[in-house]
Every structure is written in structure tokens, then in C-alpha cells.
Coordinates of C-alpha atoms in Angstrom, one line a residue:
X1 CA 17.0 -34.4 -105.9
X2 CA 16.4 -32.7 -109.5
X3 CA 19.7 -30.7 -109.1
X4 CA 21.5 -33.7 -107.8
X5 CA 20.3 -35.4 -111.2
X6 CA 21.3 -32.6 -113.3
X7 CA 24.5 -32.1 -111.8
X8 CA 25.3 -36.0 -112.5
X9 CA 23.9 -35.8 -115.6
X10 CA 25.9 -33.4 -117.1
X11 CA 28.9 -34.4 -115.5
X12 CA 28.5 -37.7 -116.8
X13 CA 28.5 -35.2 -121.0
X14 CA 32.0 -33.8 -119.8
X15 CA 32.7 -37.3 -119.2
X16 CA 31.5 -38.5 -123.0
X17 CA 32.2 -35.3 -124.6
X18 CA 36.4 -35.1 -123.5
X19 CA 36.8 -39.4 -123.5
X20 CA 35.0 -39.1 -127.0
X21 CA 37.3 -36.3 -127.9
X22 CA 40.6 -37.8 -126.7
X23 CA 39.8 -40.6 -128.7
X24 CA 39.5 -39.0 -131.8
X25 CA 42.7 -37.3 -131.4
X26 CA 44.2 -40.2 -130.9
X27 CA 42.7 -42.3 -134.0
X28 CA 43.3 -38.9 -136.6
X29 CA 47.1 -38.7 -135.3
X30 CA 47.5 -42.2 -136.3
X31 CA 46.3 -41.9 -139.4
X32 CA 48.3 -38.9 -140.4
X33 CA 51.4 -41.4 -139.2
X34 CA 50.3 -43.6 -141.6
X35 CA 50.2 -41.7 -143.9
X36 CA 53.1 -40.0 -143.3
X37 CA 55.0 -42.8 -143.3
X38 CA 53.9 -44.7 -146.3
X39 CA 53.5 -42.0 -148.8
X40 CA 55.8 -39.4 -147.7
X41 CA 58.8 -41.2 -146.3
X42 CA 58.1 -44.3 -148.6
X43 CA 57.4 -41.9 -151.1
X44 CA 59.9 -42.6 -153.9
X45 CA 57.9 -45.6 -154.5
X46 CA 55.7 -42.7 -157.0
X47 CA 56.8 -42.6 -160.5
X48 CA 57.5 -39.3 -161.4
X49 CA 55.1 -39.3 -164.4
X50 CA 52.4 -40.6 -162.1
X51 CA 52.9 -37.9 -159.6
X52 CA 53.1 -35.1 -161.5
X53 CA 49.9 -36.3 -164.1
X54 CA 48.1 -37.4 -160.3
X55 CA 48.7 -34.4 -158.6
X56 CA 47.8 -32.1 -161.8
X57 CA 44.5 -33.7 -162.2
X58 CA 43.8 -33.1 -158.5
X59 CA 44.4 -29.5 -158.5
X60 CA 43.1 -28.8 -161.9
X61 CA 39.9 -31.1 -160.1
X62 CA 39.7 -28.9 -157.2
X63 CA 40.2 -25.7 -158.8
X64 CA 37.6 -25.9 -161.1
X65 CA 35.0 -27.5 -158.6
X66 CA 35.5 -24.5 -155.9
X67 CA 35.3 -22.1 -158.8
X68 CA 31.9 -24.1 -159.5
X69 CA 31.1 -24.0 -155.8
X70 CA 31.2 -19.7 -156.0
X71 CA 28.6 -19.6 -158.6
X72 CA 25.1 -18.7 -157.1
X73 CA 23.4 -22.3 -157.6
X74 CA 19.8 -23.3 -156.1
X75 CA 20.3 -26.5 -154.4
X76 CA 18.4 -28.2 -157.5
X77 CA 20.9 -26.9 -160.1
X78 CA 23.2 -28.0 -157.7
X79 CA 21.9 -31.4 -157.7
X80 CA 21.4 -31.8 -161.5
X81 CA 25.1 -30.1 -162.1
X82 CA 26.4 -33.0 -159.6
X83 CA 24.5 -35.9 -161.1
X84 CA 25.6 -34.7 -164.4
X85 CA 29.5 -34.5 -163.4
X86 CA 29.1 -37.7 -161.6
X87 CA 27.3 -39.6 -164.6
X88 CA 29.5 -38.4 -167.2
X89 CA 32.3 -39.3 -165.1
X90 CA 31.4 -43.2 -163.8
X91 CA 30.5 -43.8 -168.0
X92 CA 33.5 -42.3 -169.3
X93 CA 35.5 -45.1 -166.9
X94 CA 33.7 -47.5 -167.6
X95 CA 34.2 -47.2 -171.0
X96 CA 37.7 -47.3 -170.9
X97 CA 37.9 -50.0 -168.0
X98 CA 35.7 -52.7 -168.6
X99 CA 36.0 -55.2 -165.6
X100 CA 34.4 -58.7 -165.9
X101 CA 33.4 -60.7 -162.5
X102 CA 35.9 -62.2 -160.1
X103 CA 36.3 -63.2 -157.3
X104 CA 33.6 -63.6 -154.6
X105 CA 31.6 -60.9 -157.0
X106 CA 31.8 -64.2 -159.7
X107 CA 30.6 -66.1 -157.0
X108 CA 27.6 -63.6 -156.4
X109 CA 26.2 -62.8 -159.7
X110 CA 26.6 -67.1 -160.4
X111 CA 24.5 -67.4 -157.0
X112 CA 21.8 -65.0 -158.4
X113 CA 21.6 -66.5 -161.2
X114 CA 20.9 -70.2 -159.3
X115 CA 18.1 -67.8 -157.5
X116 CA 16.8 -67.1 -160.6
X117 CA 16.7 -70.5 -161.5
X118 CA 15.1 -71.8 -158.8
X119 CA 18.1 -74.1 -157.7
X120 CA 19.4 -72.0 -154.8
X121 CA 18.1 -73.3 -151.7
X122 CA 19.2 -76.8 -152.4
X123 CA 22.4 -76.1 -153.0
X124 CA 22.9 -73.2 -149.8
X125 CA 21.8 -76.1 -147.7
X126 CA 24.4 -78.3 -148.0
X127 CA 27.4 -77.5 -145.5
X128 CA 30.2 -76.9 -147.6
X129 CA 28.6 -74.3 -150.1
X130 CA 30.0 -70.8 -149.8
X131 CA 26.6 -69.4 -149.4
X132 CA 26.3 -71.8 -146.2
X133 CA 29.6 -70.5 -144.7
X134 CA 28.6 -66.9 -146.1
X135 CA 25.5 -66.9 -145.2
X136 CA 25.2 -63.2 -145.1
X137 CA 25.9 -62.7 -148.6
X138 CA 22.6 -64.1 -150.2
X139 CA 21.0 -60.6 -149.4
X140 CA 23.2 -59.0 -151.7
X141 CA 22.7 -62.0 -154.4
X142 CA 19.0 -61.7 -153.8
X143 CA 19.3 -58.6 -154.6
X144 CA 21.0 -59.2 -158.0
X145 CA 18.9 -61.9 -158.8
X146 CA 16.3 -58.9 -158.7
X147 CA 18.6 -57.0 -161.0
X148 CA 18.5 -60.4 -163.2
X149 CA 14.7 -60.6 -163.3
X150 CA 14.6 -56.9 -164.3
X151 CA 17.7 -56.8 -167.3
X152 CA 18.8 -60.3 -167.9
X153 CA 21.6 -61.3 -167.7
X154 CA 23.8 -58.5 -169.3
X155 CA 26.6 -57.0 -167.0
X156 CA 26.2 -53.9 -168.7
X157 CA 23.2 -53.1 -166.9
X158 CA 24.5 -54.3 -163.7
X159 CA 27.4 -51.7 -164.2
X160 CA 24.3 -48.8 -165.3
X161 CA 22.8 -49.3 -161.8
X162 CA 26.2 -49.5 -159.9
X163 CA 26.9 -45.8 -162.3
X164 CA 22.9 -44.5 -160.6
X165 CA 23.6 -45.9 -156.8
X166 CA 27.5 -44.4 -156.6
X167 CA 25.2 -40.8 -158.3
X168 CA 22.6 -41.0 -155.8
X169 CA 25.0 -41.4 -152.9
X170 CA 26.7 -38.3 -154.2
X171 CA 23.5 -36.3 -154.3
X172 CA 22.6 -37.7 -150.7
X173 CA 25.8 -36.1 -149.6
X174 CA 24.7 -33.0 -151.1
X175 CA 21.8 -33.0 -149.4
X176 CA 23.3 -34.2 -145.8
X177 CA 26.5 -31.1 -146.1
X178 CA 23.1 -28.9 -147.0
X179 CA 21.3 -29.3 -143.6
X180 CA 24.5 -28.0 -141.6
X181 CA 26.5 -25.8 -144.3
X182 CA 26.0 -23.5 -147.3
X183 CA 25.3 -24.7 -151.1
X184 CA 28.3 -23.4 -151.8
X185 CA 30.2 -25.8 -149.4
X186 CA 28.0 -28.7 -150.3
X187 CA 28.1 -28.3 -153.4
X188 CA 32.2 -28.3 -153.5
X189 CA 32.1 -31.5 -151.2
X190 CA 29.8 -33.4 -153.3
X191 CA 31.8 -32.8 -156.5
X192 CA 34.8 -33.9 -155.0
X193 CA 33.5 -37.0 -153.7
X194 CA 32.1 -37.4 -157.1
X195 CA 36.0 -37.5 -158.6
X196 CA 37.3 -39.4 -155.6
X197 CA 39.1 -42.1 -157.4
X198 CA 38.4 -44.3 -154.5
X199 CA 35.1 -44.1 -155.2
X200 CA 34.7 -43.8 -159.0
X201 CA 37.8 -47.1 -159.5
X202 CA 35.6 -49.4 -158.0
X203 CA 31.6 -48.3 -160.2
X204 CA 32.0 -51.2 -162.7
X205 CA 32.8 -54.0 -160.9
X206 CA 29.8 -55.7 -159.0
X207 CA 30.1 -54.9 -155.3
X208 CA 27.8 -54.4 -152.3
X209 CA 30.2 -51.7 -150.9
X210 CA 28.0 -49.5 -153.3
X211 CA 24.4 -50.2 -152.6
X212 CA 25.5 -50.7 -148.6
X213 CA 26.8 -46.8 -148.5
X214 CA 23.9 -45.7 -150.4
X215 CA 21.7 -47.1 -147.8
X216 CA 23.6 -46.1 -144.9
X217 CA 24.3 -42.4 -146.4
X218 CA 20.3 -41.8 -146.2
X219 CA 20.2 -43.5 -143.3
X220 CA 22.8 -40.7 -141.4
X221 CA 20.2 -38.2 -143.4
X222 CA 16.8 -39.0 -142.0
X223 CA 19.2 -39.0 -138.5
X224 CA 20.6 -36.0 -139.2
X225 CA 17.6 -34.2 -141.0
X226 CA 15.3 -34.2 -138.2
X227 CA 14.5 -36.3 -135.0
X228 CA 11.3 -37.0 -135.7
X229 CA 9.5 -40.7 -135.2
X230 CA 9.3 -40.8 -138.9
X231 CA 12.8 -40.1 -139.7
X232 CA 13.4 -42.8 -137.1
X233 CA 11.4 -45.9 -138.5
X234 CA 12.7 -45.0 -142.1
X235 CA 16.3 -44.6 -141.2
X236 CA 15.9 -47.5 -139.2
X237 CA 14.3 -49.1 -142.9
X238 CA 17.5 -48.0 -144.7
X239 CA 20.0 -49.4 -142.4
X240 CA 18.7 -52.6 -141.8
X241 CA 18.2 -52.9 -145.8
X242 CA 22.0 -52.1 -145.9
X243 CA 22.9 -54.7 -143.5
X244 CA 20.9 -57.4 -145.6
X245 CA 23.2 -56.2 -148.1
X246 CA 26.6 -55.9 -146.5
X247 CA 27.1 -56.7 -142.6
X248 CA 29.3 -54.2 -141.7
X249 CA 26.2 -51.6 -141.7
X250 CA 26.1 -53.1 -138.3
X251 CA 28.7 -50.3 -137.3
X252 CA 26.9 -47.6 -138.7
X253 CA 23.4 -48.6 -136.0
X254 CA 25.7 -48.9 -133.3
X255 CA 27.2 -45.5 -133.9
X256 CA 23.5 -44.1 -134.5
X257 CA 22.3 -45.8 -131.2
X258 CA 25.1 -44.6 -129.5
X259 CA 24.2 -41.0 -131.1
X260 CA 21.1 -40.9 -130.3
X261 CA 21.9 -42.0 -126.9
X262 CA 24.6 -39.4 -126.2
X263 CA 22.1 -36.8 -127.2
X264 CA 19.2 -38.0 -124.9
X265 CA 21.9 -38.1 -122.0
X266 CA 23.2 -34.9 -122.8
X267 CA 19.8 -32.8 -123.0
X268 CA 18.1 -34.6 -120.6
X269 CA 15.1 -35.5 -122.8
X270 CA 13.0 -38.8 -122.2
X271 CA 11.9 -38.5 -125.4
X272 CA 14.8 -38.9 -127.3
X273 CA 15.8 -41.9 -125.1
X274 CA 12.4 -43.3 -126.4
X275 CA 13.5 -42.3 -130.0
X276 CA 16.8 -44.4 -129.5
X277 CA 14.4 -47.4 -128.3
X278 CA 12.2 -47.1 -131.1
X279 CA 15.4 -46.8 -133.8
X280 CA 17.3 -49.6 -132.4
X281 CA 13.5 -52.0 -131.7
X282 CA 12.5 -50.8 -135.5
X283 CA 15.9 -52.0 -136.9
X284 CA 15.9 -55.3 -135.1
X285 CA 12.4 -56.3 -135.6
X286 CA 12.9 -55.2 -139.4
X287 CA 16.0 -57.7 -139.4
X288 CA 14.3 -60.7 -137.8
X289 CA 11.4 -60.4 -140.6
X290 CA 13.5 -60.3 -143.0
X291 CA 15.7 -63.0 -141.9
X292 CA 12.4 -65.2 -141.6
X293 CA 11.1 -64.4 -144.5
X294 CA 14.4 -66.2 -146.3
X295 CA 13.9 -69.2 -144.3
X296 CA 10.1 -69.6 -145.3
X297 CA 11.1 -68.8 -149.1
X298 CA 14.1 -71.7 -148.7
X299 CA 16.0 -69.2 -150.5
X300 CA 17.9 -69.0 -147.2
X301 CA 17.7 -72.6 -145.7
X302 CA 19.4 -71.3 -142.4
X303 CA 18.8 -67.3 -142.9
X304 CA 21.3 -64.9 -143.5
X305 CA 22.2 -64.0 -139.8
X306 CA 24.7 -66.8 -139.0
X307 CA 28.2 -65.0 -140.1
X308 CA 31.3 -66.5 -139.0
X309 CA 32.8 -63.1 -136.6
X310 CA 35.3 -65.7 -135.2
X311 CA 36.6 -66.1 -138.7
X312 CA 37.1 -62.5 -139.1
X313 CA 39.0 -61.6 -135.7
X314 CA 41.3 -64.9 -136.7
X315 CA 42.5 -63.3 -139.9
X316 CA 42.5 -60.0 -138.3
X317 CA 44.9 -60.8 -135.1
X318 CA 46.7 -63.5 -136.6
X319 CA 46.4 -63.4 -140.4
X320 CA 44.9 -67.2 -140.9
X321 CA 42.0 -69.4 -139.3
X322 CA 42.5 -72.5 -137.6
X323 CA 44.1 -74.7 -140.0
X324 CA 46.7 -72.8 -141.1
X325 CA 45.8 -73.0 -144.6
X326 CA 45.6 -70.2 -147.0
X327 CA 42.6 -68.8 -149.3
X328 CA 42.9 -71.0 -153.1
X329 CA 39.7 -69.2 -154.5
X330 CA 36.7 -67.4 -153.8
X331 CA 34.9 -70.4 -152.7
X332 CA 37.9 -72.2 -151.6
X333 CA 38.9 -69.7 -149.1
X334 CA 40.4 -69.9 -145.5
X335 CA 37.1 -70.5 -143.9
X336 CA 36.1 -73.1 -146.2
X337 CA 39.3 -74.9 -145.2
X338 CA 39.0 -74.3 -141.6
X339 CA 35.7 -76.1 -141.9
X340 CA 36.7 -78.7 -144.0
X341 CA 39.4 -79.9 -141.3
X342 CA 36.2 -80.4 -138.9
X343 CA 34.4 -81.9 -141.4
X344 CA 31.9 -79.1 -141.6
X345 CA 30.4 -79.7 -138.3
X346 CA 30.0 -75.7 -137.9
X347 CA 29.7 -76.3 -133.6
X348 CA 33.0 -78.0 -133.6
X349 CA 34.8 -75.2 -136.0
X350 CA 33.5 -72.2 -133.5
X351 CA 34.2 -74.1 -130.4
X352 CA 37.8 -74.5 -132.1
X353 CA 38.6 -71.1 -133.3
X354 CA 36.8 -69.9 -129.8
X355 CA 39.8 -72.0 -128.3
X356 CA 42.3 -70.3 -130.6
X357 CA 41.2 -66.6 -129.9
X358 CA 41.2 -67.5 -126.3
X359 CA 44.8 -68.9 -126.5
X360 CA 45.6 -66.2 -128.7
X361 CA 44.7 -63.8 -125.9
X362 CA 46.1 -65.6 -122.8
X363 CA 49.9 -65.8 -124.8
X364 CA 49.8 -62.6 -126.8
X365 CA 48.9 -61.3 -129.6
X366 CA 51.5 -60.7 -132.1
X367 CA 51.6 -56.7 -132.1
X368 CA 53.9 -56.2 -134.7
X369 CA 52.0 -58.4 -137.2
X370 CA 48.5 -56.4 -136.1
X371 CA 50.1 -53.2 -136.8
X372 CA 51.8 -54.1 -140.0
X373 CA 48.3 -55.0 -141.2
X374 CA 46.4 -51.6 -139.3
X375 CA 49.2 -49.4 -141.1
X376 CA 48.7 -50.8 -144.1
X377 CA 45.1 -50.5 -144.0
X378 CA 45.3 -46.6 -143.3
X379 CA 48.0 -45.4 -145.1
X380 CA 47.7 -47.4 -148.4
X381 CA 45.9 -46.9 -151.6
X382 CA 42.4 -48.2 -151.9
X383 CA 43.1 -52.0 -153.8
X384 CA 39.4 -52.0 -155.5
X385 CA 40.3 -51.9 -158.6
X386 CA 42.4 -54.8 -159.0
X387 CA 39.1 -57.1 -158.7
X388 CA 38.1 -56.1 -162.2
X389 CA 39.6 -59.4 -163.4
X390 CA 41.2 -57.3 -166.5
X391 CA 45.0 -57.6 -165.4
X392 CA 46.7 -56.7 -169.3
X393 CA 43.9 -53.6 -168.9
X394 CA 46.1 -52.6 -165.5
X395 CA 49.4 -53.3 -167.2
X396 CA 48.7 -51.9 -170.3
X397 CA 47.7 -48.5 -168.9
X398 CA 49.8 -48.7 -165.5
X399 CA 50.3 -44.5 -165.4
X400 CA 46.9 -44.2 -165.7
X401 CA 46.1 -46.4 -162.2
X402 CA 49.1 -44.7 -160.9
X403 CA 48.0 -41.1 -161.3
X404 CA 44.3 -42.4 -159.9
X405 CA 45.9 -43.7 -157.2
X406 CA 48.3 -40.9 -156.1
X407 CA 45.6 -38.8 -156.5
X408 CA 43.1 -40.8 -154.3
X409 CA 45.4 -40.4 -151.8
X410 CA 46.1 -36.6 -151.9
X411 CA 42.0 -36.4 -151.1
X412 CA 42.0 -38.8 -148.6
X413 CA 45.1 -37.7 -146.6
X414 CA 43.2 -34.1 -147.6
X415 CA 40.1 -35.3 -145.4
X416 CA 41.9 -36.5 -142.6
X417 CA 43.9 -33.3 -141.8
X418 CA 41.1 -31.8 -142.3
X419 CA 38.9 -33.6 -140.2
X420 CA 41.9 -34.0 -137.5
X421 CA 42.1 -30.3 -137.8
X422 CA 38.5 -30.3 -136.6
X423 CA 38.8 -32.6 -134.0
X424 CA 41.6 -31.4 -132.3
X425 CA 40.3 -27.5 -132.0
X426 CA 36.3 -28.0 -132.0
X427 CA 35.7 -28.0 -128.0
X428 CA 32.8 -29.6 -128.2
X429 CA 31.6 -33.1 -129.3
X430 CA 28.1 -34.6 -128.2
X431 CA 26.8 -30.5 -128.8
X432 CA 26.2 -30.9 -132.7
X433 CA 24.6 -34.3 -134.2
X434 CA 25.8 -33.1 -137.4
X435 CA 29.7 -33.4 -136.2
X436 CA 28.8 -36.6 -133.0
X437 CA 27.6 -39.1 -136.0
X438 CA 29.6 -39.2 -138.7
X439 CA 32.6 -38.9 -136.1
X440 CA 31.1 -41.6 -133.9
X441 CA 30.8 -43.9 -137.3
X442 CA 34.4 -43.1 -138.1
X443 CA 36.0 -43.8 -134.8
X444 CA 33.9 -46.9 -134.2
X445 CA 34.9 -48.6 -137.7
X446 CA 38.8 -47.2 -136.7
X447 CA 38.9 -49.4 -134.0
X448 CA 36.9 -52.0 -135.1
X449 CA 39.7 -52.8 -137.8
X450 CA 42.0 -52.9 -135.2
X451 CA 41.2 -56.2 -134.3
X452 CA 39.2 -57.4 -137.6
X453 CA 40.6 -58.4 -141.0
X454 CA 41.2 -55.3 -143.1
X455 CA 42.0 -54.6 -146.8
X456 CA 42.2 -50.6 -147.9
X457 CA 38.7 -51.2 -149.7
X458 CA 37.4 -51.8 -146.9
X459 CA 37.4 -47.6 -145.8
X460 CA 34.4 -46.9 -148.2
X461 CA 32.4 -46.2 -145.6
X462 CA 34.9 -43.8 -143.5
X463 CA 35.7 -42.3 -146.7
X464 CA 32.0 -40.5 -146.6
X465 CA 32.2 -40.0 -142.8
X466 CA 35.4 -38.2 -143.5
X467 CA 34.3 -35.9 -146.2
X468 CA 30.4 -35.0 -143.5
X469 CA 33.5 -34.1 -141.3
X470 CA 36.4 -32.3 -143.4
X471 CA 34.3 -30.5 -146.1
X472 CA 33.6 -27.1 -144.1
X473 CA 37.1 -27.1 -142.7
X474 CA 38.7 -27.7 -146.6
X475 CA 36.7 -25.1 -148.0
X476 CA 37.3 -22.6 -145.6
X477 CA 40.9 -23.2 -146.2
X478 CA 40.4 -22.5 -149.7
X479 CA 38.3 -19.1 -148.6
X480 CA 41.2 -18.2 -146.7
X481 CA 43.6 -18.9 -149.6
X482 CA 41.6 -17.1 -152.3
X483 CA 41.2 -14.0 -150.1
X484 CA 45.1 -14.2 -149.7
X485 CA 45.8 -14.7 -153.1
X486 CA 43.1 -11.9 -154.0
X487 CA 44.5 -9.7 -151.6
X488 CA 48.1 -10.2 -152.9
X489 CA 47.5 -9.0 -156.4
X490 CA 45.9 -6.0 -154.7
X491 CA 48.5 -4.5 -152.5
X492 CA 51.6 -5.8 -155.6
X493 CA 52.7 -2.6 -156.6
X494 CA 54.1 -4.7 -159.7
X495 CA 50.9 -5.9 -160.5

């Protein structure tokens, strides 16, 4: 009977291991079409100036960060020389692009401030406020009103503690690469996430994209670090404080649970099954308090669950909600009209666009349209920065955005061949944590913007699951090209 269980159960890891696999050959080549195919055959869309200043600054970047990653560092000088390169970086941007509020991130720091003031609850009560509708973003205005209570009211501060969280996260990569790879490869990955564009563009504007990865980047640590019940409860701490903060964290547990899962199947061990329990009971009993403990305050009249996902697979299979009518403003947006047309009677707007996604799936979904938008998500250039709210800033210096962009994209097409290089010869899936997670978080977010609305800002968190996966695979390909290089000017008999 114990054979006959083993037998199943590791047939039923083949099973995971190739499906899992195929799957993630499958996502990676579509990405690399994307990509392909908006910035190499749509690539005379590149000014020339931006392409050459872009694509200098990424190999002078590179070059000088793996001759960095050579020198014999402790992992603290390595920490200190990537917080310093980091810092310096995020305050020389945001002293030269100073972006002011806009946008739902207007809407947010003017909702804090109503925290603040005590006027909140009254007004997130009444059906057609945005923080009724977006229920789930009054953790991430709590959270500034915090920020409010601390500074004032200055946004400069706000923008000193977006500069620390985008640091830390760097440093938390650091230490992630470290438990799997050398300092020398950790420390080159780190510093080029540190000079991602994609990342950097985005540290002065107000955004929960920032403190959300932060959280979920030490949650994949404490998972990755060491399965003990500790690690557990305070990974399970850090996601669930990144999903009061931005809800698609919810991704990020699933592809934990589904982690830790996998591994319990695959080594046969009841107690890692009772580990995954624990994680996913922790991180739902965490989120209940927390939603009751709005309620009592009245901060959150009807907590900060509720979310709208009907909304969001609307927009993202058909490209509007219910009534047709287009977003006006932050607080005017699609949703808010959707409700308004039902008189914001929330049961009669979900049993509505329930009836739309139902009709929507019995006649067809529009194909074309869905992958015009999924294209578009994964082959464009991150969009971030235009919510800075300083358009003559982004006219004014247009080659400079330009260059930032064309070199965002050189690293992030860099991570996907790299990590689709990895994927397609590593034979192996559920062996390794250290590859199953961030892989797992990647493909789960790939295809859950397949059906969900998607903007190219919306990648920040498969940006750092792509560089857990490509780092050791990019850096052995500069290894290799070094050696050859190295070996070249050896054997030159003109040298």
C-alpha cells in the first residue's frame, strides 16, 4: 500500500513538474513575440538619438556594475555599496523630475488627509464615494495618513520614503539572489535592478506598487530563506500587509500556497502540508482582523474587502463596464458610471455585469481586441511615469524619457531571454523553491492579465520575479563573454 502511494505520488510530480514546465515555455515564447514584434519590427518608432544615448547608458550601466560585481565584497559592503548606488540614484531623479499628485494618487493623498481630519468615514459611507466603490484602496490611504501624522503634509517626505521602500526592496533582493547564488551574482543583480528605469521612473510619484513589492519581496524571502513555522507566520505578516496595501498581492499567496503545496506533494512530507495550512490560515485570519478592525474604527464603514473583480474582467475582455461609458477622472471613472446607471444599488450593478460576463462568454469573446491589449501589455514600455502630472517636464526633456525608456526595455527583454533560456533547458521545476516560486508568481500574474485589465505598469511585480529567475543565467553569460574576450587578447598574435 506505501509503494502504491509513492508510486502515485510521484507520478502525480512528473505530472506538475512537465504541465508546469510546458506552461512556462509557452508564456516566455510569447513574451519574446511581443517583444519581438513591438520593438524590433516596430522598431523605427526609436529616435536615433534616444537609441544610441539609451543603449550607451545600458552598457556603460552594465559594464561597470559586473566589474563591481568581480570585486571581493562581504555581503555587508555589498549591501551598503547597493543602498548607496540606489539612494544616490532615486535623489538625483527626483531632483530633476519633480512629479506632483494625479490621478487616483491625488485622490489618495486627499483621502489621507480626510483620515487625518477625522472626516473619512462619513464621507466612504455614502455610495457614490470612490473610496466606497474602491474600497480596497483605504489601506494604502491609511497608510499615508500615517505618513501625514509622522511629516505633515509635505510631498517631499512622501517622495524620501518612496526613495527608502524602492532601496530596501533592492537590498531584499540582495539578500533573496544570496541564499541560492554567490555575492558576486547578487550583487550584480541587485545593482541592476537598482538602475532599472522601470523601477527608478516611477520613485517620486505616490504609489502603492512600491510599498506592495517591498512587502511581497520579503515575503518570497522568509519562504525562500527557510521553511520554518516562523518564517511562515511572518511571511504570512508581510503578504497580508501587502494586500491591505495593493490587492493584487493576492497572486503572490496563491503562488506561495501553491509552492508550498507542490513541495509537500513532491517530498512526501506531512509537515510541510501543515506548513502550507498554517501560511494560508495565518494570512487569512491576519486579513479578517484587519478588515474588522476598519469597520470598528469607521474608518472603513464597509471594510476594505469588497473590490469590484467583475469590474476588472469587464475592462479586461471587453475594454468598458456595463454602461458603455468611458473613465472622465479619477473619481469619475468607468465604474463610477457603471454604478451611477443603477443608481448605486451595488446588488443590482454585480448581478448586471455578472449578466454581461456571462453573455460575453456564451457569444464570444472578442480575441483580437484581448490580444491587442495582452500584446501591448508585454511588449511595451512601462507608462509610470506619465502619472507625474508634469507634462511640459516630459516635453521639455523628451530624449531623456526616450533613452529611459529604450533602455528599460533592453533589461527587461534581457530578463526574459534570460529567464526563458532557463525555463526551456532547466529539466526540473518543483526540485528547487528557489526557481518553483518566483516562476510560479510570474506565470500566475501572466495569465491572470490575460483576462484582467492591464496597463505596462502593472508588471512591477513580474519585473522582480524575472530578475530571482534571469540573474544567474545573465551573469554567467557575461562569465562566458569575459573569459572569451580574455582569452582572445591572449592567443592575438597582434596583440
Amino acid at each position: 500500500m506505501e509503494n502504491r502511494m509513492n508510486r502515485v505520488m510521484q507520478e502525480l510530480s512528473q505530472i506538475i513538474d512537465k504541465f508546469g514546465r510546458y506552461l512556462l515555455v509557452i508564456a516566455f515564447s510569447f513574451c519574446l513575440l511581443c517583444l519581438f514584434k513591438l520593438q524590433i519590427i516596430q522598431g523605427a518608432a526609436w529616435d536615433t538619438s534616444a537609441f544610441v544615448l539609451g543603449g550607451m547608458g545600458i552598457i556603460c550601466g552594465v559594464f561597470l556594475l559586473f566589474k563591481l560585481s568581480l570585486i571581493q565584497l562581504s555581503d555587508r559592503q555589498a549591501l551598503v555599496i547597493l543602498a548607496a548606488i540606489s539612494l544616490i540614484l532615486l535623489g538625483i531623479w527626483n531632483y530633476i523630475y519633480r512629479p506632483v499628485p494625479v490621478s487616483d494618487y491625488k485622490v489618495l493623498l486627499e483621502g489621507a488627509q480626510d483620515i487625518v481630519n477625522g472626516t473619512f468615514g462619513k464621507h466612504a459611507a455614502q455610495p457614490s464615494d470612490y473610496f466606497r466603490y474602491y474600497n480596497f484602496q483605504i489601506g494604502y490611504a491609511y497608510y499615508l495618513s500615517l505618513l501625514m501624522r509622522v511629516f505633515g503634509y509635505r510631498l517631499l517626505y512622501f517622495k524620501i520614503v518612496e526613495m527608502i521602500v524602492i532601496t530596501l526592496t533592492v537590498l531584499i533582493l540582495f539578500k533573496t539572489l544570496r541564499l541560492y547564488v554567490d555575492v558576486h551574482t547578487a550583487t550584480f543583480g541587485a545593482g541592476v535592478f537598482a538602475i532599472f528605469p522601470y523601477i527608478f521612473i516611477g520613485a517620486g510619484i505616490i504609489n502603492n506598487q512600491h510599498e506592495g513589492l517591498l512587502l511581497e519581496a520579503a515575503a518570497i524571502y522568509f519562504i525562500l530563506k527557510r521553511q520554518s513555522w516562523q518564517n511562515l507566520l511572518l511571511a504570512a505578516a508581510c503578504i497580508t500587509l501587502a494586500q491591505t496595501l495593493r490587492p493584487t498581492a493576492v497572486v503572490v499567496v496563491m503562488a506561495i500556497a501553491a509552492t508550498l503545496l507542490i513541495q509537500a506533494v513532491y517530498h512526501r512530507s506531512r509537515q510541510r502540508l501543515l506548513g502550507t495550512i498554517a501560511f494560508v490560515a495565518a494570512f487569512w485570519g491576519l486579513g479578517w482582523i484587519i478588515n474588522g478592525l476598519f469597520i470598528i474604527s469607521g474608518v472603513a464603514p464597509y471594510g476594505i474587502k469588497g473590490g469590484n473583480p467583475y469590474y476588472k474582467f469587464l475592462i479586461g475582455l471587453t475594454g468598458k463596464g456595463v454602461s458603455g461609458k468611458y473613465t472622465t477622472s479619477a473619481r469619475k471613472s468607468q465604474l463610477y458610471y457603471d454604478l451611477k446607471a443603477y443608481h448605486f444599488d451595488y446588488g443590482l450593478y454585480k448581478q448586471a455585469a455578472a449578466d454581461k460576463l456571462r453573455r460575453v462568454f456564451v457569444h464570444g469573446v472578442n480575441l483580437q481586441d484581448v490580444m491587442d491589449r495582452f500584446t501591448s501589455f508585454l511588449g511595451n514600455v512601462d507608462n509610470q511615469y506619465n502619472l507625474g502630472g508634469d507634462q511640459a517636464f516630459l516635453e521639455r526633456h523628451s530624449l531623456l524619457i526616450s533613452s529611459l525608456n529604450f533602455s528599460g526595455i533592453i533589461i527587461y527583454a534581457g530578463t526574459v531571454l534570460g529567464t526563458f533560456k532557463r525555463v526551456v533547458t532547466e529539466k526540473v521545476l518543483i526540485d528547487r523553491v528557489a526557481y518553483l516560486l518566483p516562476a510560479l508568481i510570474y506565470g500566475m500574474f501572466f495569465f491572470a492579465y490575460i483576462v484582467m485589465e492591464t496597463q505596462t505598469r502593472y508588471r512591477f511585480e513580474q519585473y522582480y520575479a524575472l530578475f530571482l529567475l534571469a540573474t544567474p543565467v545573465i551573469y554567467r553569460w557575461l562569465k562566458i563573454i569575459q573569459r572569451k574576450m580574455f582569452t582572445d587578447n591572449l592567443t592575438d598574435p597582434l596583440s
